[in-house]
C-alpha cells in the first residue's frame, strides 16, 4: 500500500485516495476457527459456488497463518462483513503462479526467508469493514516486519469493454485510465487502497466470466515498512499509539 495522505476518506476531495470513514460499528481482529460459519456465509454472499472457499480451506488458512488472517465483524450481530487471508510468498514463486489455484501449492515460505505477503482472498460486503481491517492489520504488519503485499485481482469490466470495442486488447485495457484512475472498477478499488504496481497479467487465472478469466497481479508497498528496525524495537503499545496517530499515511 503505497503512501498517500488521507485521514478520513469520506471527506477527501482527492479521488486517488477516496476511502470510507474509519469510525463505524465494526470490530476488526484476527480470525479464529469459531468464525468459520460466519465466514462461509460471507463467502456465499460474494463468490459463486465454484469460487467460494469451503470449510476445510478456511480452517487450513487460519491454522497455518493465524497472524495473517483478519476480518471485520458487525458489532451488533457479530456477523463477518470482511475477511482477508494472506500468506508469505517468495518473489521467485510468484513467477510460478499461473492460476489462483496455485496459491495453496506455493511451498512454505516463512518470515525467515521472505518479507513479502500474498493475498489469498479478500471478501467484503461493506467498504468500511474492509478499510477497518486494513487499519487493524497495519501495525501488526510493521511489527512482524512485512514490506509489501501481492494480490491477484479480477478485472470485471473487461468483457463489457471488449464488447463495446472489439479492437481493444486486454493489455491495453488494464493500463487504461479514466480521470487519472484505472478504468477497471476493481483495479480502481485496489489503486485507492495503494495497490498501484501492475506486476503481471495472467490468462486463465480463475473462473471469472466478466474478467474473461484474466487476473492481474498487483503489488502494494506497506507504508513505513522500510523503518522496520525501529518497529521491531518499539514496544507494541507505543506502535499501536503511533499507528493510530499517523493512520493518515495509509
Ligand atoms: C472487491 C470487494 C472485496 C470490495 O468490497 P468492499 O470493500 O466492501 O467495497 P465495495 O464492494 O462497496 O466496492 C467499493 C468500490 O469498488 C468498486 N468495485 C470493487 N470491486 C468491484 C467489482 N468486482 N465490480 C465492480 N465494481 C467493483 C465498487 O463499484 C465500489 O465503487 P464506488 O465506491 O465507486 O461505488 C467486494 O466487492 C467483494 O468481496 N467482491 C467479490 C470477491 C472479490 O472479487 N474479491 C477480490 C478478489 S482479489
Coordinates of C-alpha atoms and ligand atoms in Angstrom, one line a residue:
X1 CA 0.0 0.0 0.0
X2 CA 1.9 3.0 -1.2
X3 CA 1.8 6.1 0.9
X4 CA -1.0 8.5 0.3
X5 CA -2.0 11.3 2.6
X6 CA -5.5 10.8 3.9
X7 CA -7.3 10.7 7.2
X8 CA -11.0 10.4 6.5
X9 CA -11.7 9.1 3.0
X10 CA -15.3 10.1 3.0
X11 CA -14.4 13.8 3.2
X12 CA -11.4 13.7 0.9
X13 CA -11.8 15.6 -2.4
X14 CA -9.0 13.5 -3.9
X15 CA -10.4 10.7 -6.0
X16 CA -6.9 9.0 -6.0
X17 CA -7.3 8.2 -2.3
X18 CA -11.0 8.2 -1.5
X19 CA -11.6 6.0 1.5
X20 CA -14.5 5.2 3.8
X21 CA -14.9 6.9 7.1
X22 CA -13.0 5.0 9.8
X23 CA -15.5 5.3 12.7
X24 CA -18.0 2.6 12.1
X25 CA -19.7 -0.2 14.1
X26 CA -17.3 -2.9 13.1
X27 CA -14.7 -4.7 15.0
X28 CA -11.6 -5.8 13.2
X29 CA -9.4 -8.6 14.6
X30 CA -7.5 -11.8 13.7
X31 CA -9.7 -14.7 12.7
X32 CA -10.3 -17.8 14.8
X33 CA -11.8 -21.2 13.9
X34 CA -15.1 -20.4 15.6
X35 CA -15.5 -17.6 12.9
X36 CA -15.8 -20.2 10.1
X37 CA -19.6 -20.5 9.9
X38 CA -19.9 -16.7 9.6
X39 CA -17.0 -16.6 7.1
X40 CA -18.8 -19.2 5.0
X41 CA -21.9 -17.1 4.9
X42 CA -19.8 -14.1 3.8
X43 CA -18.2 -16.2 1.1
X44 CA -21.6 -17.3 -0.2
X45 CA -22.7 -13.7 -0.5
X46 CA -19.8 -12.5 -2.6
X47 CA -18.5 -15.6 -4.5
X48 CA -20.2 -18.1 -6.8
X49 CA -20.3 -21.7 -5.5
X50 CA -17.3 -22.6 -7.6
X51 CA -15.3 -19.6 -6.4
X52 CA -16.2 -19.6 -2.7
X53 CA -13.8 -21.1 -0.1
X54 CA -15.1 -24.2 1.7
X55 CA -14.8 -25.1 5.4
X56 CA -11.5 -27.1 5.0
X57 CA -9.8 -24.3 3.1
X58 CA -10.8 -21.7 5.7
X59 CA -9.7 -23.9 8.5
X60 CA -6.3 -24.6 6.9
X61 CA -5.6 -20.9 6.3
X62 CA -6.5 -19.9 9.8
X63 CA -4.4 -22.7 11.3
X64 CA -1.4 -22.2 9.1
X65 CA -1.3 -18.4 9.1
X66 CA -3.1 -17.2 12.2
X67 CA -1.3 -13.9 12.2
X68 CA -2.2 -13.3 8.5
X69 CA -5.9 -13.9 8.6
X70 CA -8.0 -10.9 9.6
X71 CA -11.7 -9.9 9.5
X72 CA -14.2 -7.3 10.4
X73 CA -17.3 -8.1 12.3
X74 CA -20.6 -6.2 12.8
X75 CA -20.6 -5.0 16.4
X76 CA -24.3 -5.6 16.7
X77 CA -24.8 -9.0 15.1
X78 CA -21.3 -10.5 15.2
X79 CA -21.5 -11.4 11.5
X80 CA -18.4 -11.2 9.4
X81 CA -18.5 -8.3 6.9
X82 CA -15.0 -8.5 5.6
X83 CA -12.2 -11.1 5.5
X84 CA -8.6 -11.1 4.3
X85 CA -6.4 -14.1 4.1
X86 CA -2.7 -13.8 3.4
X87 CA 0.4 -16.0 3.3
X88 CA 4.2 -15.4 3.0
X89 CA 5.5 -15.6 -0.6
X90 CA 8.9 -15.7 -2.2
X91 CA 9.1 -13.4 -5.1
X92 CA 10.5 -16.2 -7.3
X93 CA 7.4 -18.3 -6.6
X94 CA 5.2 -15.5 -8.0
X95 CA 6.5 -16.3 -11.4
X96 CA 5.5 -19.9 -11.0
X97 CA 1.9 -18.9 -10.0
X98 CA -0.1 -19.4 -13.2
X99 CA -3.5 -19.7 -11.6
X100 CA -5.2 -18.7 -8.4
X101 CA -5.4 -22.4 -7.6
X102 CA -1.6 -22.5 -7.4
X103 CA -1.7 -20.2 -4.3
X104 CA -2.1 -23.2 -2.0
X105 CA 0.8 -25.0 -3.6
X106 CA 3.5 -22.3 -3.5
X107 CA 5.7 -24.0 -1.0
X108 CA 6.1 -23.0 2.6
X109 CA 7.7 -19.5 2.6
X110 CA 8.3 -18.3 6.1
X111 CA 9.2 -14.9 7.6
X112 CA 12.8 -16.1 7.8
X113 CA 13.0 -16.3 4.1
X114 CA 10.8 -13.5 2.8
X115 CA 9.3 -10.2 3.7
X116 CA 6.5 -10.3 1.1
X117 CA 2.9 -11.4 1.6
X118 CA 0.4 -12.7 -1.0
X119 CA -3.3 -12.1 -0.6
X120 CA -5.1 -15.4 -0.9
X121 CA -8.5 -13.9 -0.8
X122 CA -10.3 -10.6 0.1
X123 CA -14.1 -10.7 0.6
X124 CA -16.3 -7.8 1.8
X125 CA -19.8 -6.6 1.8
X126 CA -19.0 -3.2 3.4
X127 CA -16.1 -1.0 2.4
X128 CA -15.9 0.4 6.0
X129 CA -15.3 -3.2 7.2
X130 CA -12.6 -3.7 4.6
X131 CA -10.9 -0.5 5.5
X132 CA -11.1 -1.1 9.2
X133 CA -9.4 -4.5 8.7
X134 CA -6.5 -2.9 6.8
X135 CA -6.1 -0.3 9.5
X136 CA -6.1 -3.1 12.1
X137 CA -3.5 -5.2 10.3
X138 CA -1.1 -2.3 9.5
X139 CA 0.7 -2.1 12.9
X140 CA 0.9 -5.9 13.0
X141 CA 2.5 -5.9 9.6
X142 CA 5.0 -3.3 10.8
X143 CA 5.8 -5.3 13.9
X144 CA 6.0 -8.6 12.0
X145 CA 8.4 -6.9 9.5
X146 CA 6.4 -7.4 6.3
X147 CA 7.3 -5.0 3.5
X148 CA 4.9 -5.5 0.6
X149 CA 1.7 -7.4 -0.4
X150 CA 0.9 -9.0 -3.7
X151 CA -2.6 -10.0 -4.8
X152 CA -4.4 -11.2 -7.9
X153 CA -7.3 -9.1 -8.9
X154 CA -10.1 -9.8 -11.3
X155 CA -10.8 -7.2 -14.0
X156 CA -14.6 -7.4 -14.1
X157 CA -15.0 -4.6 -16.6
X158 CA -13.1 -6.4 -19.3
X159 CA -15.8 -8.4 -21.0
X160 CA -18.1 -5.4 -21.4
X161 CA -15.2 -3.1 -22.5
X162 CA -14.3 -5.6 -25.3
X163 CA -17.9 -5.9 -26.4
X164 CA -18.0 -2.2 -26.8
X165 CA -14.7 -2.0 -28.6
X166 CA -13.7 -5.2 -30.4
X167 CA -10.2 -3.8 -31.2
X168 CA -9.4 -3.4 -27.5
X169 CA -6.7 -5.8 -26.2
X170 CA -6.6 -6.9 -22.6
X171 CA -3.1 -5.5 -22.3
X172 CA -4.3 -2.1 -23.3
X173 CA -7.4 -2.3 -21.1
X174 CA -5.5 -2.9 -17.8
X175 CA -3.5 0.3 -18.5
X176 CA -6.4 2.5 -19.5
X177 CA -7.2 5.4 -17.2
X178 CA -10.4 7.4 -16.5
X179 CA -9.8 10.7 -14.8
X180 CA -6.4 9.5 -13.7
X181 CA -7.6 6.2 -12.2
X182 CA -7.7 2.7 -13.7
X183 CA -10.6 2.2 -16.0
X184 CA -11.5 -1.2 -14.5
X185 CA -13.6 -0.8 -11.3
X186 CA -11.7 -3.4 -9.3
X187 CA -8.3 -2.1 -10.3
X188 CA -9.6 1.3 -9.3
X189 CA -10.6 -0.1 -6.0
X190 CA -7.2 -1.6 -5.3
X191 CA -5.4 1.5 -6.6
X192 CA -7.2 3.5 -3.9
X193 CA -6.0 1.0 -1.4
X194 CA -2.4 1.6 -2.5
X195 CA -2.0 -1.4 -4.9
X196 CA -0.6 0.6 -7.8
X197 CA 2.1 -1.6 -9.3
X198 CA 0.9 -4.0 -12.1
X199 CA 3.3 -6.9 -11.9
X200 CA 1.8 -9.4 -14.4
X201 CA -1.3 -10.2 -16.4
X202 CA -2.4 -13.8 -16.2
X203 CA -4.8 -15.5 -18.5
X204 CA -6.9 -18.4 -17.2
X205 CA -6.2 -17.1 -13.7
X206 CA -9.5 -18.2 -12.2
X207 CA -13.1 -18.8 -13.3
X208 CA -14.4 -15.2 -13.6
X209 CA -16.7 -14.7 -16.7
X210 CA -16.8 -10.9 -16.6
X211 CA -13.0 -10.8 -16.4
X212 CA -12.8 -13.4 -19.2
X213 CA -10.9 -15.4 -16.6
X214 CA -7.9 -13.0 -16.6
X215 CA -6.3 -11.8 -13.4
X216 CA -3.8 -9.0 -12.7
X217 CA -1.1 -9.5 -10.2
X218 CA -0.8 -6.2 -8.2
X219 CA 1.8 -5.1 -5.6
X220 CA 1.3 -2.7 -2.7
X221 CA 4.1 -1.4 -0.5
X222 CA 3.2 -1.3 3.2
X223 CA 3.6 2.3 4.3
X224 CA 6.5 3.0 6.6
X225 CA 7.7 -0.7 6.4
X226 CA 11.2 0.5 5.5
X227 CA 11.6 1.7 9.1
X228 CA 11.4 -2.0 10.2
X229 CA 14.3 -1.9 12.6
X230 CA 12.5 0.8 14.5
X231 CA 9.2 -1.0 14.7
X232 CA 10.9 -4.1 15.9
X233 CA 12.4 -2.3 18.9
X234 CA 9.3 -0.2 19.7
X235 CA 7.0 -1.7 22.4
X236 CA 3.7 -2.9 20.9
X237 CA 1.7 -0.3 22.9
X238 CA 3.8 2.5 21.5
X239 CA 3.5 1.1 18.0
X240 CA -0.3 0.9 18.3
X241 CA -0.5 4.5 19.5
X242 CA 1.8 5.6 16.7
X243 CA -0.2 3.8 14.1
X244 CA -3.4 5.5 15.3
X245 CA -1.8 8.9 15.3
X246 CA -0.4 8.5 11.7
X247 CA -3.2 6.5 10.2
X248 CA -3.4 9.2 7.6
X249 CA -0.4 7.8 5.7
X250 CA -2.4 4.7 4.8
Ligands
LIG1 C1 -13.9 -6.4 -4.1 C2 -14.6 -6.3 -2.7 C3 -13.7 -7.0 -1.6 C4 -14.8 -4.9 -2.3 O1 -15.6 -4.8 -1.2 P1 -15.8 -3.5 -0.3 O2 -14.5 -3.0 0.3 O3 -16.9 -3.8 0.7 O4 -16.3 -2.4 -1.3 P2 -17.5 -2.3 -2.4 O5 -17.9 -3.7 -2.9 O6 -18.5 -1.4 -1.9 O7 -16.7 -1.6 -3.6 C5 -16.0 -0.4 -3.4 C6 -15.9 0.2 -4.8 O8 -15.1 -0.6 -5.7 C7 -15.8 -0.9 -6.8 N1 -15.6 -2.4 -7.1 C8 -14.8 -3.2 -6.4 N2 -14.9 -4.4 -6.9 C9 -15.7 -4.3 -8.0 C10 -16.2 -5.3 -8.9 N3 -15.8 -6.5 -8.9 N4 -17.1 -4.9 -9.9 C11 -17.5 -3.6 -9.9 N5 -17.1 -2.7 -9.0 C12 -16.2 -3.0 -8.1 C13 -17.3 -0.7 -6.4 O9 -18.0 -0.3 -7.6 C14 -17.2 0.5 -5.5 O10 -17.0 1.7 -6.2 P3 -17.8 3.0 -5.7 O11 -17.1 3.3 -4.4 O12 -17.4 4.0 -6.8 O13 -19.2 2.7 -5.6 C15 -16.0 -7.0 -2.7 O14 -16.8 -6.4 -3.8 C16 -16.0 -8.5 -2.9 O15 -15.9 -9.2 -2.0 N6 -16.1 -8.9 -4.2 C17 -16.2 -10.3 -4.5 C18 -14.9 -11.0 -4.3 C19 -13.7 -10.3 -4.9 O16 -13.7 -10.0 -6.1 N7 -12.6 -10.2 -4.2 C20 -11.4 -9.7 -4.6 C21 -10.6 -10.7 -5.3 S1 -8.9 -10.4 -5.2

